[in-house]
Coordinates of C-alpha atoms in Angstrom, one line a residue:
Chain A
M1 CA -174.8 1.4 -174.9
A2 CA -172.7 2.3 -172.2
G3 CA -169.9 0.6 -170.8
R4 CA -169.3 -0.2 -166.4
K5 CA -166.5 0.5 -164.8
L6 CA -164.6 -2.5 -164.3
A7 CA -164.1 -3.5 -160.8
L8 CA -161.1 -5.0 -159.6
K9 CA -159.6 -5.8 -156.8
T10 CA -155.5 -5.8 -156.8
I11 CA -154.3 -8.8 -156.1
D12 CA -151.9 -9.4 -154.6
W13 CA -149.3 -12.5 -155.7
V14 CA -147.0 -12.9 -153.3
A15 CA -148.3 -13.1 -150.7
F16 CA -151.3 -16.2 -152.6
G17 CA -148.8 -18.2 -153.5
E18 CA -148.2 -18.7 -149.7
I19 CA -151.7 -19.5 -148.5
I20 CA -151.7 -22.5 -151.6
P21 CA -151.2 -25.8 -149.2
K22 CA -148.1 -27.7 -151.2
N23 CA -150.2 -30.7 -152.8
Q24 CA -153.1 -27.4 -154.0
K25 CA -150.0 -25.5 -156.3
A26 CA -151.2 -26.9 -159.4
I27 CA -154.7 -25.3 -159.1
A28 CA -153.6 -22.2 -158.5
N29 CA -151.0 -22.3 -161.2
A30 CA -153.6 -22.8 -163.4
L31 CA -156.0 -19.4 -161.5
K32 CA -153.0 -17.8 -161.8
S33 CA -152.7 -18.6 -166.0
Q34 CA -156.6 -18.0 -166.7
N35 CA -155.7 -14.6 -164.2
E36 CA -153.4 -13.4 -166.8
F37 CA -155.0 -14.8 -169.7
L38 CA -158.2 -12.9 -168.6
T39 CA -156.8 -9.7 -168.0
T40 CA -154.6 -9.7 -171.4
R41 CA -157.4 -10.8 -173.7
L42 CA -159.5 -7.9 -171.8
A43 CA -156.5 -5.0 -173.1
A44 CA -156.7 -6.2 -176.2
L45 CA -160.1 -5.2 -176.6
S46 CA -161.8 -2.0 -176.1
E47 CA -164.4 -0.8 -173.7
K48 CA -166.3 0.9 -176.8
P49 CA -166.8 -0.5 -180.6
Q50 CA -165.9 1.8 -183.3
V51 CA -168.8 4.2 -184.2
I52 CA -170.8 3.4 -187.1
N53 CA -170.2 6.4 -189.8
W54 CA -174.1 6.9 -190.2
A55 CA -174.3 10.5 -192.4
F56 CA -171.9 8.0 -195.4
Y57 CA -174.6 5.1 -195.3
K58 CA -177.5 7.7 -195.6
Q59 CA -175.9 9.0 -198.2
N60 CA -174.5 5.8 -200.4
V61 CA -177.8 4.3 -200.2
A62 CA -180.4 3.4 -202.8
K63 CA -182.8 2.7 -200.4
P64 CA -184.9 5.2 -198.2
G65 CA -185.5 4.3 -195.0
L66 CA -183.0 1.7 -194.3
V67 CA -180.5 3.5 -193.0
E68 CA -183.0 5.1 -190.1
D69 CA -184.2 2.0 -190.0
F70 CA -181.3 0.2 -188.8
E71 CA -180.0 3.2 -187.1
K72 CA -183.1 3.7 -184.5
K73 CA -182.3 -0.1 -183.7
F74 CA -178.8 -0.2 -183.5
N75 CA -179.1 2.4 -180.5
D76 CA -182.7 1.1 -179.2
L77 CA -180.9 -2.3 -179.3
K78 CA -179.0 -2.8 -175.0
I79 CA -177.2 -5.6 -175.2
P80 CA -178.4 -7.7 -171.7
I81 CA -174.5 -7.6 -169.3
P82 CA -174.1 -12.3 -169.2
E83 CA -175.5 -12.8 -165.9
D84 CA -173.5 -13.9 -163.2
K85 CA -174.2 -16.7 -161.2
F86 CA -171.3 -17.6 -159.9
T87 CA -170.2 -14.8 -157.1
S88 CA -172.2 -15.4 -155.2
L89 CA -170.9 -20.1 -155.2
V90 CA -168.0 -17.5 -154.5
D91 CA -169.1 -15.0 -152.1
A92 CA -170.5 -18.4 -149.8
E93 CA -167.3 -20.7 -149.8
E94 CA -165.6 -17.3 -148.4
K95 CA -168.2 -16.7 -144.9
E96 CA -166.8 -20.1 -144.8
D97 CA -164.0 -19.8 -144.7
V98 CA -163.5 -16.4 -142.5
K99 CA -165.9 -18.2 -140.4
I100 CA -163.0 -21.6 -140.2
G101 CA -160.6 -19.5 -140.3
A102 CA -162.0 -17.4 -137.0
E103 CA -161.7 -20.6 -135.6
F104 CA -158.6 -21.5 -136.0
V105 CA -157.2 -18.6 -134.8
K106 CA -159.1 -18.8 -131.8
A107 CA -157.5 -22.3 -130.8
S108 CA -154.4 -20.7 -131.8
N109 CA -154.8 -17.5 -129.7
A110 CA -155.5 -20.2 -127.1
R111 CA -152.2 -22.5 -127.4
I112 CA -150.5 -19.5 -127.8
V113 CA -151.9 -18.8 -124.3
E114 CA -150.0 -21.7 -123.0
L115 CA -147.4 -21.9 -124.9
Q116 CA -146.8 -18.3 -122.8
K117 CA -147.7 -20.1 -119.4
E118 CA -144.8 -22.9 -120.3
L119 CA -142.0 -20.6 -121.2
E120 CA -142.8 -18.7 -117.8
K121 CA -142.4 -21.6 -115.8
I122 CA -138.7 -22.8 -117.6
R123 CA -138.4 -19.3 -117.0
N124 CA -138.8 -19.0 -113.4
I125 CA -136.9 -22.2 -112.3
I126 CA -134.4 -21.9 -109.4
P127 CA -130.4 -22.7 -110.9
F128 CA -129.3 -25.5 -111.3
E129 CA -126.4 -24.9 -108.0
Q130 CA -130.0 -24.8 -105.8
M131 CA -132.2 -28.4 -107.4
T132 CA -132.4 -32.1 -106.5
I133 CA -133.1 -34.7 -109.0
E134 CA -135.8 -34.1 -107.7
D135 CA -136.7 -30.8 -108.3
L136 CA -134.8 -31.7 -112.7
N137 CA -137.4 -34.0 -112.5
E138 CA -140.7 -31.2 -112.4
A139 CA -138.5 -28.8 -114.1
F140 CA -138.0 -30.9 -116.8
P141 CA -140.4 -34.2 -117.0
Q142 CA -138.2 -35.9 -119.8
T143 CA -135.4 -36.4 -117.7
K144 CA -137.1 -38.1 -115.5
L145 CA -136.1 -41.9 -115.8
D146 CA -138.2 -44.8 -115.7
K147 CA -137.8 -47.0 -112.8
K148 CA -141.9 -48.5 -113.0
N149 CA -140.1 -50.4 -116.6
Y150 CA -136.6 -49.8 -116.4
P151 CA -136.5 -51.2 -112.8
Y152 CA -132.4 -51.8 -112.5
W153 CA -129.9 -48.9 -112.6
P154 CA -130.4 -47.4 -115.4
H155 CA -133.7 -46.9 -115.5
Q156 CA -133.5 -46.6 -119.3
P157 CA -132.3 -48.4 -122.3
I158 CA -128.3 -49.0 -122.5
E159 CA -127.6 -47.3 -126.1
N160 CA -129.6 -44.3 -124.2
L161 CA -126.5 -43.8 -121.6
Chain B
M1 CA -115.0 -38.7 -82.6
L2 CA -112.9 -41.1 -85.5
S3 CA -116.1 -41.8 -87.4
R4 CA -116.9 -37.8 -87.3
L5 CA -113.5 -36.8 -89.1
A6 CA -114.2 -39.8 -91.3
L7 CA -116.9 -38.5 -92.4
H8 CA -115.7 -34.8 -92.3
A9 CA -113.1 -36.3 -94.3
A10 CA -114.6 -38.2 -96.7
G11 CA -116.6 -35.1 -97.3
A12 CA -114.6 -32.7 -97.8
L13 CA -113.4 -36.5 -100.3
A14 CA -115.6 -37.6 -101.8
P15 CA -117.4 -35.6 -105.2
A16 CA -120.8 -37.2 -105.9
L17 CA -122.4 -35.8 -102.7
K18 CA -124.1 -33.6 -102.8
N19 CA -122.4 -31.1 -100.5
A20 CA -118.3 -31.2 -102.0
A21 CA -116.6 -28.5 -101.5
P22 CA -113.2 -28.1 -102.4
L23 CA -110.1 -28.9 -99.4
A24 CA -109.2 -25.6 -99.2
P25 CA -109.5 -23.6 -94.8
G26 CA -111.5 -20.5 -95.1
V27 CA -114.1 -18.7 -93.3
L28 CA -115.9 -21.0 -90.5
Q29 CA -119.6 -21.8 -92.1
T30 CA -122.6 -20.6 -90.0
T31 CA -125.0 -21.0 -92.3
R32 CA -124.8 -24.9 -92.9
I33 CA -125.9 -27.4 -91.1
F34 CA -124.3 -30.5 -91.4
H35 CA -126.4 -33.8 -89.9
T36 CA -128.3 -32.2 -87.6
A37 CA -132.2 -32.8 -87.4
S38 CA -133.0 -31.6 -90.6
P39 CA -135.5 -28.7 -91.4
R40 CA -135.3 -29.4 -95.2
L41 CA -135.0 -26.1 -97.3
A42 CA -136.6 -26.0 -101.0
P43 CA -135.0 -25.0 -102.5
L44 CA -132.2 -25.8 -101.2
P45 CA -129.6 -23.3 -100.3
P46 CA -126.4 -22.4 -102.7
L47 CA -123.2 -24.5 -101.0
P48 CA -121.2 -22.8 -99.6
E49 CA -118.1 -21.6 -102.0
H50 CA -116.0 -22.9 -98.8
G51 CA -115.4 -26.3 -96.6
G52 CA -115.7 -25.6 -93.0
K53 CA -112.2 -24.5 -91.9
V54 CA -110.0 -27.3 -90.5
R55 CA -107.2 -26.9 -88.0
H56 CA -104.9 -28.4 -88.5
G57 CA -105.9 -30.8 -91.4
L58 CA -108.1 -32.8 -89.8
I59 CA -110.2 -31.6 -87.2
P60 CA -112.7 -29.9 -87.9
E61 CA -113.4 -26.0 -85.9
E62 CA -116.1 -27.2 -84.0
F63 CA -114.6 -29.4 -82.2
F64 CA -112.7 -26.7 -80.9
E65 CA -115.4 -24.6 -80.4
F66 CA -117.5 -27.6 -79.1
M67 CA -115.1 -28.5 -76.3
Y68 CA -114.2 -23.8 -75.3
P69 CA -117.1 -22.6 -72.7
K70 CA -115.4 -26.5 -70.8
T71 CA -112.0 -26.3 -71.3
G72 CA -110.7 -22.6 -72.9
V73 CA -107.9 -23.7 -75.6
T74 CA -106.2 -25.9 -74.8
G75 CA -108.6 -28.5 -74.4
P76 CA -108.4 -29.9 -77.0
Y77 CA -104.6 -30.5 -77.7
V78 CA -105.1 -32.0 -73.5
L79 CA -106.9 -34.9 -75.8
G80 CA -104.5 -35.6 -77.9
T81 CA -101.3 -36.6 -74.7
V82 CA -103.2 -39.0 -74.3
I83 CA -101.7 -41.9 -75.3
T84 CA -102.7 -45.3 -76.0
A85 CA -101.3 -48.8 -78.2
D86 CA -102.9 -47.8 -81.0
T87 CA -102.4 -44.1 -80.9
F88 CA -99.2 -45.3 -83.2
A89 CA -100.9 -47.0 -86.2
A90 CA -102.8 -43.7 -86.4
M91 CA -100.9 -41.7 -86.1
S92 CA -98.9 -42.9 -89.1
T93 CA -102.4 -44.0 -91.0
L94 CA -103.5 -40.1 -90.3
G95 CA -99.9 -39.3 -91.2
L96 CA -100.5 -40.9 -94.8
F97 CA -104.0 -40.2 -95.8
V98 CA -102.8 -36.6 -94.9
Y99 CA -100.0 -36.9 -97.1
I100 CA -102.5 -38.2 -99.7
V101 CA -104.2 -35.6 -99.8
K102 CA -102.2 -33.1 -99.8
K103 CA -101.2 -34.3 -102.9
Y104 CA -103.7 -35.2 -105.0
G105 CA -106.2 -33.1 -103.5
A106 CA -106.3 -30.1 -105.6
S107 CA -106.8 -32.4 -108.5
V108 CA -109.5 -34.5 -107.0
A109 CA -111.2 -31.7 -106.5
A110 CA -110.7 -30.5 -109.9
F111 CA -112.0 -33.1 -111.1
A112 CA -115.2 -33.2 -109.2
D113 CA -115.4 -29.7 -110.6
K114 CA -115.7 -30.2 -113.8
L115 CA -118.0 -32.5 -113.3
R116 CA -120.2 -30.6 -111.1
E117 CA -120.0 -28.1 -113.8
D118 CA -120.6 -30.7 -117.4
Q119 CA -123.5 -32.0 -114.8
L120 CA -124.2 -27.8 -115.3
A121 CA -124.0 -27.3 -118.1
E122 CA -125.7 -30.5 -119.8
A123 CA -129.1 -28.6 -117.8
E124 CA -128.7 -25.0 -118.8
G125 CA -128.6 -27.0 -122.6
L126 CA -132.6 -28.9 -121.4
K127 CA -132.9 -25.5 -120.4
Q128 CA -132.2 -23.6 -123.7
T129 CA -133.4 -25.9 -126.3
S130 CA -136.5 -25.3 -124.1
M131 CA -136.9 -22.3 -124.2
K132 CA -136.6 -22.6 -127.5
N133 CA -138.3 -24.1 -129.2
I134 CA -141.4 -23.0 -127.4
Q135 CA -139.9 -19.9 -129.0
D136 CA -140.2 -21.3 -132.4
A137 CA -144.4 -23.1 -131.5
I138 CA -145.4 -19.6 -130.2
D139 CA -143.9 -17.8 -133.6
L140 CA -144.8 -20.8 -136.1
E141 CA -148.8 -20.1 -134.5
K142 CA -148.1 -15.7 -134.5
Q143 CA -147.5 -17.0 -138.6
Q144 CA -149.3 -18.5 -139.1
Q145 CA -152.8 -16.2 -137.4
D146 CA -151.1 -13.6 -140.2
L147 CA -151.8 -16.8 -143.1
V148 CA -155.2 -17.1 -142.0
G149 CA -155.4 -13.0 -143.2
K150 CA -155.1 -13.5 -146.4
R151 CA -156.6 -16.3 -146.6
H152 CA -159.2 -13.6 -148.9
Y153 CA -156.9 -13.9 -151.9
L154 CA -157.4 -16.7 -152.8
F155 CA -161.9 -15.2 -153.5
D156 CA -160.6 -12.3 -155.0
V157 CA -158.8 -14.1 -157.8
Q158 CA -161.8 -16.5 -158.4
R159 CA -163.7 -13.4 -158.9
N160 CA -161.8 -11.3 -160.3
N161 CA -161.7 -13.6 -162.6
I162 CA -165.6 -14.0 -163.2
A163 CA -165.9 -10.5 -163.4
M164 CA -163.6 -10.2 -166.3
T165 CA -164.6 -13.5 -168.6
I166 CA -168.2 -11.8 -168.1
E167 CA -166.8 -8.3 -169.4
L168 CA -164.9 -10.8 -171.8
F169 CA -168.4 -11.9 -173.2
Y170 CA -169.7 -8.1 -172.6
R171 CA -167.7 -6.6 -174.9
E172 CA -167.1 -8.6 -177.9
R173 CA -171.1 -9.1 -177.5
L174 CA -171.0 -5.3 -178.5
H175 CA -168.3 -6.0 -180.5
K176 CA -170.0 -8.5 -183.2
V177 CA -172.9 -6.3 -183.1
Y178 CA -171.2 -3.9 -184.3
T179 CA -169.6 -5.1 -187.5
E180 CA -173.1 -7.5 -187.6
V181 CA -175.1 -3.6 -188.4
K182 CA -171.2 -2.9 -190.5
N183 CA -171.6 -6.2 -192.2
R184 CA -174.6 -5.5 -193.5
L185 CA -175.0 -1.6 -194.8
D186 CA -171.9 -2.0 -196.6
Y187 CA -173.8 -4.9 -198.9
H188 CA -176.4 -2.7 -199.7
I189 CA -173.8 0.6 -200.5
A190 CA -171.6 -3.3 -202.8
K191 CA -175.2 -4.4 -204.2
Q192 CA -176.1 -1.8 -205.2
N193 CA -172.4 -0.5 -206.3
M194 CA -172.4 -3.5 -208.9
M195 CA -175.7 -3.4 -210.4
R196 CA -175.3 -0.3 -212.0
R197 CA -171.6 -1.0 -213.0
K198 CA -174.0 -4.0 -214.5
E199 CA -175.8 -2.1 -215.7
Q200 CA -174.0 0.5 -217.7
E201 CA -171.6 -3.0 -219.3
H202 CA -175.0 -5.1 -220.7
M203 CA -176.8 -1.7 -222.1
I204 CA -172.7 -0.4 -224.0
T205 CA -172.3 -3.6 -225.4
W206 CA -176.4 -3.8 -226.2
V207 CA -176.0 -0.5 -228.4
E208 CA -173.0 -1.6 -229.9
N209 CA -174.5 -5.3 -230.4
H210 CA -177.3 -3.0 -231.9
V211 CA -175.2 -0.5 -234.2
V212 CA -174.0 -3.9 -235.7
K213 CA -176.7 -5.1 -236.3
S214 CA -178.5 -2.5 -237.8
I215 CA -174.9 -2.0 -240.0
S216 CA -177.2 -5.0 -243.9
A217 CA -175.3 -6.7 -245.5
Q218 CA -176.1 -4.7 -248.3
Q219 CA -175.6 -0.8 -246.8
E220 CA -172.1 -2.9 -245.9
K221 CA -171.2 -3.8 -249.3
E222 CA -172.7 -0.5 -251.1
T223 CA -169.8 0.8 -249.1
I224 CA -167.0 -0.5 -250.1
A225 CA -168.7 -0.3 -253.5
K226 CA -168.0 3.7 -253.1
C227 CA -164.7 3.4 -251.5
I228 CA -163.3 1.7 -253.9
A229 CA -164.8 3.3 -256.1
E230 CA -164.3 6.9 -255.2
D231 CA -160.9 5.7 -254.6
V232 CA -160.1 7.2 -251.6
F233 CA -156.6 6.5 -250.4
S234 CA -155.4 8.6 -252.8
V235 CA -156.7 11.9 -252.8
T236 CA -157.3 13.3 -250.5
L237 CA -160.2 16.7 -251.4
N238 CA -158.7 20.6 -249.4
K239 CA -161.5 20.4 -247.2
N240 CA -160.2 19.2 -243.8
I241 CA -162.3 17.7 -242.1
P242 CA -161.9 17.3 -238.5
L243 CA -161.7 14.1 -236.8
K244 CA -165.0 14.6 -234.2
K245 CA -163.5 14.4 -231.4
K246 CA -164.2 13.2 -228.2
K247 CA -166.5 14.9 -227.1
K248 CA -167.2 14.4 -223.7
K249 CA -170.5 12.7 -224.6
K250 CA -171.7 9.7 -222.8
K251 CA -172.1 7.1 -224.1
T252 CA -175.7 6.5 -224.6
V253 CA -178.0 5.0 -227.2
S254 CA -178.8 8.6 -229.0
N255 CA -175.7 9.8 -229.3
T256 CA -173.6 6.5 -230.7
I257 CA -176.8 6.9 -233.7
K258 CA -176.3 10.2 -233.9
R259 CA -172.5 9.2 -234.1
L260 CA -172.6 6.6 -236.7
S261 CA -175.0 8.8 -238.6
A262 CA -173.1 11.4 -238.8
T263 CA -171.1 9.7 -241.7
P264 CA -172.0 10.7 -245.2
Q265 CA -168.5 12.9 -245.9
I266 CA -166.4 10.0 -247.9
H267 CA -163.0 10.8 -245.5
T268 CA -165.4 10.2 -242.6
T269 CA -166.6 7.3 -244.6
C270 CA -163.7 5.4 -244.3
H271 CA -162.2 6.1 -241.3
W272 CA -165.3 5.1 -239.5
F273 CA -165.7 2.3 -241.6
T274 CA -162.0 1.5 -240.7
K275 CA -163.7 3.0 -237.2
I276 CA -166.1 -0.4 -236.4
C277 CA -163.7 -2.6 -238.1

């Protein structure tokens, strides 16, 4: 009845807390408390059970052969390790998640490139002293006055003045 | 000519025109092209620090330069000596004009400058906020990419939980087997002990009952009579027969019978009698 080495990954609980979105905090907390409960239980149970003192029983039990029989059967008994049906599910989910993550990172990088371009554009505008209004409108499109919707001065809703 | 003068003076005054400049004499700017057939420079070159040089506060220097090749230095002044009916009106208007400009020019220029400064500052602020926003967006993207790298912890926790529950079950099973086997062995031993004890007790009671029964009523009367007749309580024989003290004899049937049948001594009879009473 040899014990197996339990292969547990160390978990960074801070990072775990960071990645959970706000509406799933309850589930995450449940996961965490389950984890703690399991660790304490596991620590309480020893890995190997106590050894039975066969010699003592051999001396004292009158019925012949009973103790030997028990001992033989006890040593031959292999307790089956419970079947693990769930790790594969978790792995499948993680694969999906990795895919989604990779896509997100790709899109994110594309966005970063766009943003960098814009940043450079803004950095390289001509100094304001040399700008005309048209130049300003090019550099900062939000300054362009809407002459279509507001054909009369001030070309913007009065409240914005 | 006068219109040109007016234009230039107005240009020197009006702040809204792009080419506004403070009213101060300075070096003649040859880089600035005023109102000629305009090649548009894009972006516009920077505004000159000082406006075009003027002589006597009114007349641009270009006028004198223009006339210099034909008339020399005194040419424009000769033009000035021409007097007509409206010269006086012109002179008084001009004088008034000069007076006003001299008095209020600086403050108006400062006001104009301040307006311009404000516009520039606003535009600068616009630029800075834009840059900051873009930078924040970039940082956010980078942060989110970091988080994506940490998502595996969720699955790690789940896998750990599963592994731990399985291990727990396994260990519980081990312990259970141990306790069950131990229980059965202990049961056998306890049963044996109990049986032995019961047997002993049963045997003892059986032997005692048997012996007591074997003392028939007859024998009992004889014994009592003998005791009274012999009058044991007064005189004791010399022989001090010691009582048979406990020799660790096992409580078996044969021993009991032996003990009880070794009676006929008078002493021991009565002692024996009291013993069994």
